Amino acid sequence: MHTTVLYMKDSYLRATSATIAEIGTEGSTTTVVLDQTVMYAQGGGQPSDRGMIRGKNGLLSVSHVSYNGGAIKHLGKLTGELHVGETVEVEVDWNVRYRNMQMHTAGHIVDLAIKHVAPEATAVDGVHGIGKKLHIEYSTLIEPRLLQTIQKETTALIEKNLPIHLEMVTRQQLDEKRIPLPFDLPKNKELRIMSIGDSTPMPDGGTQLHTTGESWPIIVTDIVRNNGHTFVQYTMQEPVKNVLKQKDERAMSESSLNIDDLAQSIEREAQHDVKVLSADQFQTTYLAKKGKLSHLMDELKTVSLEEKKSAGQRANALKHTLEALLLTYDSQKKNSEVIDMTIPGIQPKVGHVHPISQAMHEITRIFEKIGFIRVRYPEVDWEWYPFDSLNMPKDHPARDEWETFLVQSDYVHPILGKMVLTPHTSNGQVREMQRLHSTPPIRMINIARCYRRQADVTHTEMFHQFEGLVVDKGITIQHLKGTIDHFAREFYGPHATSRIRPFHFQFTEPSFEVDFSCSICDGTGKLNGDKCRFCKSGWHEVGGAGMVHPNVLKAGGIDPEQYTGFAFGWGIERTYTLREGLKLDDIRLLYSGDMRFLEQF
Ligand code: FA5
């Protein structure tokens, strides 16, 4: 038996009719072989598809698809009945497919980028979604110092939005076209070749995007050499601006998946299973995090807006049915148990959001209102991002000021250096430029934990900063001061005052320190005739700011002749404790875990 694989010619085909050729079982799993399918069978480093096979009286929820020498086997849980010879509807889970396709094409994009940089490199294997680390394996050695150049090439290939061509050829045509075969391929069957733009075609059987521009930003994370082979690792980062768009598109996608069918089949199975499973097993199978109800809830995300309401109601009804079935275990138990109704109940403790998290939400909201995008960057980072990319050479004395915690490891990245706990959120500056492919406008607000070896009434070893970065044409200090004033008014109230004082940071020129007036002594510096213990001067320094140094723009691939920018980085604890009405004179209390203190906010 040989199944015709429709995705070879059209990776965007989501559904087809087909005829069942074989049905079998493997343990509790049902296996179905069809005459043709749209589902991708696992192989070539790309995971298998998932989906549905729907017959007149049965539904196979396909959780895995395997190749088996050409007879493609769909494995899954059968509800109802399916029969050999029956015509069925086959539908692929499009969200899973599209993501797999992106990971797979991303591998080819990185491979092409590598060929531009190291033409002798020969790819022999790849992992594009099976297992956690995405990588391509080369039988040749590739210099780790090429990582940044490969990254640039990869980004350029995505930006060029090149078409991806697919073509079916015979082995003979392959030989005539002189297409090199990196590994052995079957001689007697038609093969598919793919090429990106006008690159040399190569044999490939996976699903492919239409253009490189459909890929998410690819980050080449590492080049690791082992036994003469090189493993180039990459990840994909979802662009923030795409998240909302994709959510909408997903909701709009006319997934014909019928929530009603699925809910009905789960309900039927549950009615049966409640008689045979233990309460724990029932709970795990149906109501736990990875249970069937949760699977159905995931599917809800794919239904169209019009269907959403009724699908949601159906899912809710299923939830109640399952919970009611679970309760039947309790009532059976209760019949044989004595319950002491006189035992006093346990009063549940009701918590609330930590004051610093509250401040983070508020700060995010204030900046989002003026067009900033909230991002998060790693708190455990390569030292290149918090230091070198910010114009601080390895031996620069300024690096000592940050009293950084180093992560103990024998591995030092050839370009990015050691791993550190980031001492400031400025590590996000060049990361954000890279995320946006060095293309302003940039309006970032990065809020994250930072770490320094400091502890006194105004310092903690772990603290939070929020970092603003704006890069565009014609950005000046006036924009910076305007943004600071906007924040002061929104966060501290309409009368709050701010000032900037000249200062020095390696990564801004000119640089400033930013102060807000002290709320304990109302900016006078005096309290009951003495010096205010909290501020000593009437002002509180909250952090630094300045115009982004040209070398930082260059590190992020941005031309400083065309663009300018400003940045600021302030401590959240410091900023928050200045707030009117919060006369807190030791910020360590925030992390003391003392409920008597925390309950006040
Ligand atoms: C910086 O960290 C710079 N990255 C700020 C910056 C960003 C300047 C962008 C220019 C452009 P500084 O070391 O001064 O600067 O720290 C900024 C603020 O973080 C401090 O003013 C303080 O509010 C807070 N902060 C620093 N260390 C601690 C600590 N140990 N505990 C609590 N807050 C801290």
XYZ file of C-alpha atoms and ligand atoms in Angstrom:
635
model
C 0.000 0.000 0.000
C 1.254 3.469 -0.856
C -0.368 6.689 0.378
C -0.267 9.765 -1.855
C 1.111 12.637 0.195
C -0.626 15.833 -0.867
C 1.523 18.142 1.276
C 4.489 17.462 -1.018
C 2.949 19.610 -3.733
C 0.995 21.978 -1.517
C 2.028 22.484 2.092
C -0.915 24.834 2.609
C -3.599 22.222 1.883
C -5.464 21.760 5.156
C -8.126 19.170 4.316
C -9.034 16.475 1.796
C -11.406 13.576 1.253
C -9.774 10.141 1.258
C -10.599 6.436 1.309
C -9.613 4.160 4.162
C -7.254 1.423 2.940
C -6.404 -0.275 6.242
C -7.505 -0.118 9.871
C -5.703 -1.711 12.794
C -4.918 -1.290 16.468
C -1.713 -0.889 18.453
C -2.634 -1.317 22.124
C -5.402 1.190 22.795
C -4.452 3.215 19.708
C -6.267 2.876 16.393
C -4.209 3.024 13.182
C -5.631 4.093 9.848
C -3.943 4.015 6.416
C -5.547 6.155 3.696
C -5.156 6.276 -0.077
C -4.104 9.942 0.243
C -3.498 12.394 3.076
C -2.721 16.001 3.938
C -0.981 15.024 7.179
C 2.802 15.085 7.402
C 4.421 11.869 8.608
C 7.261 12.436 11.072
C 10.690 12.536 9.450
C 13.532 14.767 8.319
C 13.646 16.368 11.767
C 10.102 17.719 11.374
C 7.481 16.429 13.841
C 4.358 14.716 12.565
C 1.095 16.551 12.104
C -1.981 16.119 14.257
C -5.573 16.362 13.159
C -8.844 14.545 12.566
C -10.196 11.794 10.343
C -13.962 12.042 10.299
C -16.215 9.272 8.930
C -19.956 8.801 8.890
C -20.077 7.181 12.319
C -16.645 7.715 13.752
C -13.883 10.178 14.488
C -10.172 9.475 14.790
C -8.315 12.155 16.795
C -4.914 11.786 15.153
C -2.038 12.362 17.562
C 0.793 10.943 15.450
C 1.519 10.108 11.801
C 4.261 7.685 10.762
C 5.775 6.810 7.382
C 6.050 2.948 7.285
C 7.680 2.626 3.864
C 5.050 4.723 2.114
C 1.856 3.431 3.766
C 1.224 6.466 5.936
C -0.214 5.448 9.266
C -2.448 7.816 11.244
C -2.478 6.888 14.922
C -4.956 8.089 17.497
C -8.018 7.610 19.616
C -11.121 6.380 17.790
C -14.589 7.389 18.860
C -17.396 5.476 17.106
C -16.578 3.331 14.050
C -14.586 3.649 10.838
C -14.489 1.022 8.070
C -12.124 0.010 5.251
C -13.389 1.443 1.932
C -15.238 4.280 3.666
C -14.788 7.849 2.408
C -13.585 10.136 5.178
C -12.699 13.791 5.639
C -9.103 14.399 6.719
C -8.161 17.658 8.360
C -4.805 18.804 9.655
C -4.428 20.796 12.896
C -3.306 23.937 11.114
C -1.770 25.747 14.093
C 0.551 22.820 14.771
C 1.385 22.416 11.068
C 2.134 26.070 10.479
C 4.477 26.274 13.469
C 6.274 23.079 12.374
C 6.531 24.451 8.878
C 8.079 27.676 10.174
C 10.643 25.723 12.203
C 11.468 23.535 9.236
C 11.823 26.331 6.682
C 13.847 28.274 9.278
C 16.399 25.440 9.158
C 16.721 25.882 5.386
C 17.051 29.659 5.754
C 19.878 29.287 8.299
C 21.491 26.652 6.059
C 21.434 29.024 3.091
C 22.861 31.827 5.260
C 25.676 29.483 6.299
C 26.371 28.565 2.670
C 26.763 32.291 1.912
C 29.287 32.658 4.736
C 31.024 29.247 4.568
C 30.367 27.793 1.070
C 32.152 24.527 1.881
C 29.717 23.711 4.717
C 27.750 20.489 4.045
C 24.548 19.879 5.989
C 23.929 16.222 6.823
C 21.073 16.326 9.291
C 18.732 18.670 11.088
C 16.260 18.857 13.920
C 13.398 21.258 13.367
C 10.957 20.620 16.153
C 11.568 17.065 17.396
C 13.186 17.633 20.760
C 13.789 21.068 22.160
C 16.884 22.354 20.408
C 16.540 23.297 16.760
C 19.778 22.729 14.903
C 21.445 21.810 11.635
C 24.336 19.365 11.631
C 27.307 19.822 9.286
C 29.976 17.290 8.451
C 32.419 20.184 8.191
C 33.832 22.549 10.787
C 32.323 26.027 10.968
C 34.084 28.756 12.933
C 32.012 29.869 15.984
C 33.270 33.429 15.394
C 31.071 33.481 12.256
C 27.921 33.450 14.405
C 27.160 37.157 14.030
C 27.758 37.140 10.279
C 25.500 34.098 9.896
C 22.890 35.880 12.013
C 23.048 38.942 9.733
C 22.716 36.790 6.588
C 19.779 34.903 8.116
C 17.965 38.122 8.996
C 18.671 39.507 5.517
C 17.154 36.388 3.896
C 13.960 36.847 5.919
C 13.819 40.548 5.107
C 14.209 39.899 1.384
C 11.045 37.755 1.566
C 12.385 35.368 -1.087
C 10.029 32.863 -2.745
C 10.492 29.193 -1.885
C 10.158 26.951 -4.963
C 9.095 23.301 -4.790
C 9.337 20.934 -7.762
C 8.782 17.181 -8.235
C 11.595 15.533 -10.240
C 12.763 12.050 -11.160
C 16.119 10.767 -10.045
C 17.332 11.126 -13.626
C 16.302 14.804 -13.765
C 18.080 15.286 -10.484
C 21.278 13.899 -11.963
C 20.817 16.026 -15.115
C 20.392 19.169 -13.020
C 23.589 18.129 -11.177
C 21.967 18.578 -7.814
C 24.321 17.211 -5.172
C 22.896 14.552 -2.865
C 24.212 14.952 0.663
C 22.735 11.586 1.676
C 21.303 8.490 -0.072
C 17.807 8.799 -1.472
C 15.496 6.169 -3.009
C 16.342 5.622 -6.696
C 12.990 4.499 -8.054
C 10.671 7.212 -6.832
C 9.826 10.781 -7.730
C 11.614 13.233 -5.477
C 10.941 16.780 -4.494
C 13.466 19.558 -4.647
C 13.270 22.944 -2.971
C 15.136 26.182 -3.426
C 15.071 29.568 -1.756
C 15.179 32.421 -4.288
C 17.742 31.506 -6.931
C 19.832 29.261 -4.660
C 20.879 25.769 -5.795
C 17.922 23.390 -5.277
C 18.218 20.553 -2.787
C 16.157 17.426 -2.135
C 13.606 17.931 0.619
C 10.400 16.177 1.664
C 9.149 18.424 4.493
C 6.491 21.100 4.472
C 7.686 24.545 3.423
C 6.509 28.143 3.755
C 5.744 30.064 0.558
C 8.310 32.783 1.293
C 11.138 33.404 3.737
C 9.310 36.487 5.051
C 6.714 34.236 6.681
C 9.338 33.017 9.116
C 9.571 34.585 12.558
C 12.847 36.287 13.420
C 15.454 33.546 13.668
C 18.154 33.830 16.307
C 21.277 31.785 15.655
C 22.108 30.928 19.255
C 25.239 28.810 19.111
C 27.782 27.025 16.962
C 28.984 23.891 18.728
C 31.710 21.613 17.335
C 31.900 17.962 18.230
C 33.894 15.092 16.671
C 34.562 16.973 13.436
C 30.893 17.882 13.012
C 29.330 21.286 13.648
C 25.903 21.864 15.163
C 24.417 25.260 14.394
C 21.617 25.948 16.851
C 18.798 28.393 16.269
C 15.536 29.508 17.809
C 12.636 31.532 16.558
C 11.228 34.545 18.300
C 7.647 35.622 17.821
C 7.585 39.309 16.868
C 5.484 41.202 19.424
C 3.592 43.059 16.705
C 2.632 39.730 15.166
C 1.179 38.280 18.321
C -2.013 40.314 18.237
C -2.341 39.976 14.476
C -1.883 36.228 14.626
C -4.396 35.910 17.442
C -6.945 37.661 15.248
C -6.062 35.562 12.227
C -6.275 32.384 14.231
C -9.700 33.383 15.498
C -10.763 34.210 11.956
C -9.376 31.033 10.432
C -12.215 28.958 9.131
C -11.104 25.837 10.987
C -13.848 23.388 10.288
C -12.990 21.542 13.469
C -16.299 20.870 15.078
C -16.120 21.534 18.809
C -19.501 19.932 19.180
C -18.278 16.624 17.704
C -15.220 16.641 19.886
C -17.188 17.491 23.048
C -19.688 14.757 22.247
C -17.003 12.149 21.772
C -15.244 13.166 25.009
C -18.538 12.981 26.858
C -19.255 9.515 25.444
C -15.812 8.281 26.484
C -16.209 9.803 29.963
C -19.580 8.122 30.499
C -17.865 4.850 29.757
C -14.655 5.527 31.679
C -16.388 6.614 34.886
C -17.424 2.982 35.273
C -13.922 1.582 34.812
C -11.393 4.193 35.969
C -10.474 5.211 39.529
C -11.330 8.779 40.601
C -7.672 9.802 40.212
C -7.403 8.267 36.769
C -10.629 9.934 35.711
C -9.429 13.299 37.003
C -6.095 12.937 35.151
C -7.673 11.776 31.902
C -10.380 14.400 31.691
C -9.860 17.352 34.012
C -6.108 17.685 34.617
C -3.876 20.240 32.881
C -3.139 17.923 29.970
C -6.510 16.205 30.075
C -9.141 16.005 27.365
C -11.061 19.052 28.561
C -7.933 21.140 28.351
C -7.284 19.807 24.829
C -10.779 20.913 23.848
C -10.151 24.329 25.413
C -7.022 24.641 23.239
C -9.070 23.833 20.165
C -11.468 26.632 21.120
C -8.757 29.108 20.201
C -9.019 28.014 16.600
C -12.720 28.589 16.058
C -13.964 31.665 14.245
C -15.347 34.666 16.127
C -18.920 33.854 15.118
C -18.632 30.322 16.433
C -16.802 31.302 19.599
C -19.846 31.915 21.798
C -21.658 28.655 21.087
C -18.403 26.658 21.123
C -17.570 28.192 24.510
C -20.980 27.249 25.871
C -20.538 23.701 24.591
C -17.130 23.444 26.260
C -18.579 24.761 29.522
C -21.390 22.243 29.416
C -18.814 19.482 28.946
C -16.845 20.789 31.918
C -19.940 20.611 34.136
C -20.737 17.090 32.938
C -17.199 15.917 33.683
C -17.212 17.551 37.121
C -20.571 15.978 37.870
C -19.210 12.573 36.849
C -16.219 13.096 39.131
C -18.565 13.939 42.003
C -20.236 10.562 41.647
C -17.014 9.035 43.029
C -17.348 11.229 46.139
C -20.977 10.366 46.706
C -20.143 6.666 46.442
C -17.404 7.203 49.024
C -19.576 9.345 51.283
C -22.055 6.521 51.621
C -19.407 4.509 53.429
C -17.747 7.351 55.414
C -18.722 9.201 58.613
C -18.277 12.971 58.306
C -17.903 15.113 61.434
C -19.874 18.234 60.549
C -18.824 19.985 63.789
C -15.145 20.433 62.802
C -14.570 24.164 62.170
C -13.843 25.095 58.551
C -10.504 26.384 57.338
C -10.574 30.036 56.402
C -8.705 30.372 53.102
C -6.123 33.156 52.998
C -6.744 35.661 50.258
C -3.607 37.163 48.774
C -3.016 40.084 46.454
C -0.522 41.194 43.888
C 2.872 42.200 45.359
C 3.373 46.000 45.416
C 6.300 45.784 42.992
C 4.205 43.756 40.535
C 1.457 46.370 40.908
C 4.020 49.061 40.089
C 5.203 47.065 37.071
C 1.666 46.885 35.689
C 1.143 50.572 36.245
C 4.454 51.540 34.635
C 3.700 49.321 31.653
C 0.298 50.959 31.245
C 1.751 54.486 31.419
C 4.300 53.782 28.682
C 1.974 51.712 26.528
C -0.342 54.717 26.363
C 2.377 56.651 24.526
C 3.210 53.839 22.131
C 5.954 51.884 23.940
C 5.980 48.108 23.559
C 6.590 46.008 26.673
C 9.280 43.376 26.192
C 11.237 41.095 28.486
C 14.818 40.050 28.036
C 16.803 37.390 29.900
C 17.953 38.077 33.430
C 20.671 35.448 32.953
C 22.477 36.760 29.919
C 25.734 36.675 28.006
C 27.973 39.507 29.265
C 28.152 40.914 25.732
C 24.616 42.292 26.056
C 24.901 44.156 29.401
C 28.508 45.295 28.761
C 30.305 44.921 25.401
C 27.318 45.845 23.243
C 26.994 48.946 25.439
C 30.382 50.329 24.516
C 32.183 48.855 27.532
C 35.366 47.033 26.528
C 36.327 43.979 28.611
C 38.808 45.839 30.809
C 36.848 49.052 31.237
C 36.730 50.107 34.906
C 33.035 51.046 34.560
C 32.233 47.329 34.549
C 33.289 47.084 38.222
C 30.653 49.629 39.233
C 27.928 47.117 38.548
C 29.346 44.474 40.935
C 27.995 41.705 38.796
C 27.221 38.095 39.766
C 28.909 35.663 37.352
C 27.380 32.285 36.549
C 29.911 29.560 37.312
C 30.595 27.640 34.122
C 33.570 26.335 32.165
C 31.946 27.418 28.947
C 32.767 30.881 27.644
C 31.049 31.903 24.422
C 33.673 32.959 21.879
C 31.832 36.173 21.078
C 29.272 36.732 23.785
C 31.604 35.826 26.676
C 30.529 34.617 30.107
C 27.049 34.216 31.524
C 26.079 36.771 34.156
C 23.017 37.747 36.162
C 22.281 40.967 34.365
C 23.040 43.995 36.575
C 20.741 46.301 34.593
C 17.966 46.198 32.018
C 20.203 47.957 29.500
C 21.076 44.430 28.279
C 17.759 44.743 26.408
C 18.880 47.693 24.263
C 20.807 45.834 21.554
C 18.581 42.774 21.959
C 15.604 44.954 21.003
C 17.482 46.398 18.012
C 18.233 42.822 16.913
C 14.654 41.713 17.451
C 13.492 44.476 15.122
C 16.188 43.615 12.567
C 17.962 46.933 13.197
C 14.981 48.776 11.773
C 13.675 51.771 13.740
C 11.279 53.118 14.919
C 11.929 51.504 18.298
C 9.889 52.282 21.414
C 10.729 49.670 23.998
C 9.906 49.340 27.646
C 11.854 46.446 29.156
C 10.994 45.514 32.746
C 13.062 42.827 34.404
C 14.881 41.636 37.493
C 18.481 42.768 37.948
C 21.158 41.593 40.341
C 24.095 43.303 42.056
C 26.231 42.527 45.075
C 24.698 45.319 47.158
C 22.496 45.337 50.296
C 21.617 48.352 52.490
C 18.557 50.540 53.189
C 18.395 51.675 49.556
C 19.824 48.596 47.800
C 18.828 44.954 47.468
C 20.777 42.166 45.752
C 17.790 41.450 43.520
C 15.834 44.442 42.303
C 13.838 45.560 39.281
C 14.499 48.140 36.621
C 12.480 49.469 33.747
C 14.353 50.508 30.671
C 13.031 52.782 27.977
C 14.585 52.919 24.537
C 13.454 55.112 21.676
C 15.289 55.172 18.341
C 14.113 56.994 15.272
C 15.058 59.803 12.921
C 15.394 63.179 14.675
C 15.097 62.048 18.312
C 16.495 64.703 20.695
C 16.950 65.395 24.423
C 13.620 67.230 24.331
C 11.865 63.948 23.581
C 13.683 62.388 26.535
C 12.732 65.184 28.957
C 9.149 65.156 27.667
C 8.905 61.425 28.306
C 10.333 61.788 31.844
C 7.860 64.572 32.642
C 4.986 62.532 31.239
C 5.953 59.644 33.505
C 6.335 61.909 36.577
C 2.869 63.373 36.116
C 1.192 60.010 35.448
C 2.927 58.123 38.255
C 3.357 60.712 41.024
C 0.518 63.119 40.258
C 0.140 66.400 38.367
C 2.478 68.381 40.703
C 5.437 65.998 40.634
C 8.743 67.530 39.619
C 11.752 66.006 37.940
C 15.240 67.167 37.091
C 18.094 65.815 35.026
C 21.730 66.288 36.025
C 24.817 65.689 33.864
C 26.398 62.319 34.503
C 28.460 59.686 32.728
C 27.414 56.330 31.311
C 29.482 54.524 28.699
C 26.405 53.810 26.611
C 24.835 57.279 26.433
C 26.271 60.617 25.309
C 25.326 63.013 26.796
C 24.279 61.178 29.978
C 22.118 62.285 32.889
C 20.903 61.213 36.268
C 17.170 61.588 36.754
C 15.745 62.756 40.097
C 12.195 63.101 41.393
C 11.273 65.198 44.432
C 11.199 63.360 47.818
C 7.702 62.667 49.111
C 8.783 62.284 52.754
C 10.176 65.831 53.169
C 8.244 67.253 50.180
C 11.477 68.060 48.410
C 12.882 70.254 51.246
C 15.606 67.848 52.435
C 14.561 68.574 56.067
C 12.349 66.664 58.510
C 11.509 68.072 61.997
C 14.498 70.363 61.809
C 16.927 67.551 60.944
C 18.198 66.307 57.622
C 15.641 63.991 55.969
C 17.040 60.517 56.640
C 15.498 59.088 53.529
C 16.679 61.528 50.830
C 19.195 63.826 52.586
C 18.722 66.420 49.806
C 15.069 66.810 48.834
C 15.568 64.753 45.691
C 15.690 61.071 44.918
C 17.802 59.698 42.152
C 15.780 57.013 40.358
C 18.251 56.134 37.632
C 20.096 57.165 34.539
C 19.219 58.365 31.091
C 20.823 59.850 28.005
C 21.120 59.889 24.243
C 22.069 56.461 22.902
C 25.813 56.325 22.123
C 26.576 55.868 18.387
C 28.616 52.734 19.210
C 25.538 51.128 20.805
C 23.474 51.867 17.699
C 26.269 50.333 15.601
C 26.322 47.213 17.840
C 22.610 46.872 17.083
C 23.240 47.283 13.342
C 21.695 50.790 13.184
C 23.352 53.629 11.290
C 24.036 56.485 13.786
C 24.321 58.923 10.877
C 20.634 58.364 10.135
C 19.119 57.623 13.512
C 19.369 58.934 17.057
C 17.744 57.717 20.222
C 17.359 58.098 23.955
C 17.355 55.557 26.739
C 16.616 55.536 30.442
C 16.834 52.883 33.144
C 15.250 53.361 36.544
C 14.873 51.211 39.653
C 11.270 50.164 40.274
C 11.742 49.806 44.035
C 13.220 53.296 44.214
C 10.592 54.773 41.904
C 7.746 53.102 43.799
C 8.896 53.997 47.315
C 8.888 57.669 46.378
C 5.212 57.517 45.747
C 3.108 59.852 47.883
C 1.715 58.155 50.966
C 4.282 55.362 50.936
C 6.825 56.511 53.477
C 9.072 53.485 53.274
C 12.587 54.057 54.512
C 14.106 50.594 54.026
C 13.452 48.986 50.640
C 14.604 45.563 51.896
C 11.203 45.289 53.620
C 9.679 44.734 50.190
C 11.334 41.318 49.982
C 11.232 40.385 53.661
C 8.167 38.188 53.135
C 6.703 39.847 56.250
C 2.932 39.682 55.756
C 2.306 42.441 58.326
C 4.168 44.769 55.984
C 2.947 43.401 52.647
C -0.711 43.256 53.661
C -0.768 47.072 53.771
C -0.583 47.430 50.000
C 21.977 51.844 35.303
O 21.716 50.719 35.706
C 21.884 52.223 33.859
N 21.711 51.037 33.070
C 20.736 53.193 33.654
C 20.683 53.797 32.294
C 19.875 53.225 31.326
C 21.428 54.916 31.982
C 19.803 53.771 30.035
C 21.397 55.490 30.713
C 20.570 54.909 29.775
P 22.399 52.783 37.687
O 23.482 51.858 38.064
O 22.495 54.167 38.167
O 22.220 52.830 36.072
O 21.022 52.149 38.176
C 19.806 52.748 37.853
C 18.845 52.676 39.032
O 18.591 51.335 39.396
C 19.368 53.289 40.312
O 19.260 54.675 40.335
C 18.441 52.674 41.317
O 17.165 53.269 41.269
C 18.305 51.278 40.784
N 19.249 50.375 41.441
C 20.531 50.136 41.134
N 21.072 49.243 41.970
C 20.089 48.912 42.847
C 19.996 48.004 43.954
N 21.008 47.239 44.313
N 18.820 47.913 44.619
C 17.756 48.664 44.242
N 17.772 49.506 43.189
C 18.915 49.639 42.503
